[in-house]
Amino acid sequence: MTVWESARIALRGLRGNTLRSALTMLGIIIGVAAVIILVAFGNGLQRFVADAFGPLANQIQIGKDQGGVGAKDLTDADVRALRDTARAPAIGTVSASVAGSAQLQLAGGGSYRTGISGVEADYLDVSNRELLVGSFFDDRQATGKAKVVVLGPNPVASLFGGQAGEALGRDVRIGRTSFQVVGVLAPNGQQDDVAVMPLGAARSYLLGGGDVVDSVTVRAVSTDAVPQAVEQATAILDQRHGIRDAEDRDFTVTALQSLLDQSSQVLSFVTIFVAAVAGISLVVGSIGVANIMLVTVTERTREIGIRKAIGARRRAILQQFLIEAMVLTGIGGVIGILLGIGISAVAGIVLPQAIPDFPPPSVSVGSVVLAFGVSLLIGLLAGGFPANRAARMRPIDALRHQ
């Protein structure tokens, strides 16, 4: 008997016991669908993180090590040294910033406390931010301590009712100084509670600090050049700060790509773990398949005896019942895959509308192939014992069975 003949007999048996077959497949269907859906949500979250931070993959963040005793501050001289292309050819752009917080006050009433960032003119390029309306200050305004400010979405929502156009040209008192709003940042969900102004203005009118900078953002010339840029930046600052031992460094150099890789690894682990938990239902389903195959073998004992009496080999009997179990779980796997894909597709449409910025699930070909392969493997394993029991029957004993 060929494999195809065995498959046809198996399908005929499923049609003859539709309800029993459906109930047996239910555990496989639920398990496969759950795995597909959970992996799809995990893939969607990983893609969301990659899309959000991917453009910053060549970014390196340099800051002061707050744990060091007597640590030196980062200064404008450090920034100029990092911009020396002869010493750091892997470094593309370097941008310094200072940070603090202050109360924003409108002349007509209304106030809001927010974070203050004093930055250089290349802030938008370095931070991968965009403007919603208005313009950003240029090099002349940045170095000339211009009293201009670009507001984030949160201050605009509080002071101007979320109307970005209303904010343009308005004067906002920050501390004791009046600043003109020249632009509004587009929301990015991470740094929306901020007011951005020229580095010189922030130092002179609000934060002080002389030539000290709180952080330096470096962008490597390419993603592949990030390791070299990290080494070059570290070497320059080691030399300037008199560092001879890595443990004595009074600064930190962090490549965002490494943080992205760590996040991806954690998300992958969580996805696999959750999918494995969902796969418990597949184990339950496999028990159901094994049970129903044992019942099937018992019901068809006389048929087995007749086939063996007329010359059927043990291998043919074994193959027959293994294929029946695999057809049962295979059909359940296909239905589960279609159900999982369908639910993921609906969730991808409905959830982003109900929850803004919700990452839509993404079904991967790999998860579909794996789910189908696992369903067939379950059929092979769950059907193994019943099939072997059928194959080992003696014809004389099987024919006596009533």
mmCIF file of C-alpha atoms in Angstrom, residues 33-48 271-272 274-275 340-341 343-345 347-348 359-368:
data_model
loop_
_atom_site.group_PDB
_atom_site.id
_atom_site.type_symbol
_atom_site.label_atom_id
_atom_site.label_comp_id
_atom_site.label_asym_id
_atom_site.label_seq_id
_atom_site.Cartn_x
_atom_site.Cartn_y
_atom_site.Cartn_z
ATOM 1 C CA ALA A 33 -3.128 29.208 16.388
ATOM 2 C CA ALA A 34 -1.873 30.423 19.783
ATOM 3 C CA VAL A 35 1.756 29.922 18.769
ATOM 4 C CA ILE A 36 1.227 31.735 15.438
ATOM 5 C CA ILE A 37 -0.530 34.673 17.127
ATOM 6 C CA LEU A 38 1.961 35.109 19.969
ATOM 7 C CA VAL A 39 4.973 34.843 17.676
ATOM 8 C CA ALA A 40 3.300 37.374 15.346
ATOM 9 C CA PHE A 41 2.891 39.843 18.223
ATOM 10 C CA GLY A 42 6.509 39.263 19.239
ATOM 11 C CA ASN A 43 7.690 39.839 15.662
ATOM 12 C CA GLY A 44 5.608 43.008 15.465
ATOM 13 C CA LEU A 45 7.166 44.348 18.652
ATOM 14 C CA GLN A 46 10.680 43.543 17.421
ATOM 15 C CA ARG A 47 9.975 45.268 14.102
ATOM 16 C CA PHE A 48 8.587 48.295 15.954
ATOM 17 C CA THR A 271 8.642 35.611 22.324
ATOM 18 C CA ILE A 272 10.083 32.097 22.392
ATOM 19 C CA VAL A 274 5.552 32.799 25.558
ATOM 20 C CA ALA A 275 5.198 30.660 22.430
ATOM 21 C CA GLY A 340 -3.767 32.308 13.640
ATOM 22 C CA ILE A 341 -3.076 34.296 10.463
ATOM 23 C CA ILE A 343 -6.734 36.661 13.987
ATOM 24 C CA SER A 344 -3.332 38.346 13.572
ATOM 25 C CA ALA A 345 -4.569 40.182 10.467
ATOM 26 C CA ALA A 347 -5.667 42.460 15.274
ATOM 27 C CA GLY A 348 -3.287 44.341 12.977
ATOM 28 C CA PRO A 359 2.819 47.683 16.847
ATOM 29 C CA PRO A 360 0.772 45.476 14.473
ATOM 30 C CA PRO A 361 1.511 41.738 14.644
ATOM 31 C CA SER A 362 3.629 40.293 11.855
ATOM 32 C CA VAL A 363 3.262 36.640 10.822
ATOM 33 C CA SER A 364 6.553 35.223 9.552
ATOM 34 C CA VAL A 365 6.948 32.400 7.063
ATOM 35 C CA GLY A 366 9.298 30.696 9.503
ATOM 36 C CA SER A 367 6.655 30.506 12.247
ATOM 37 C CA VAL A 368 4.114 29.060 9.796
#
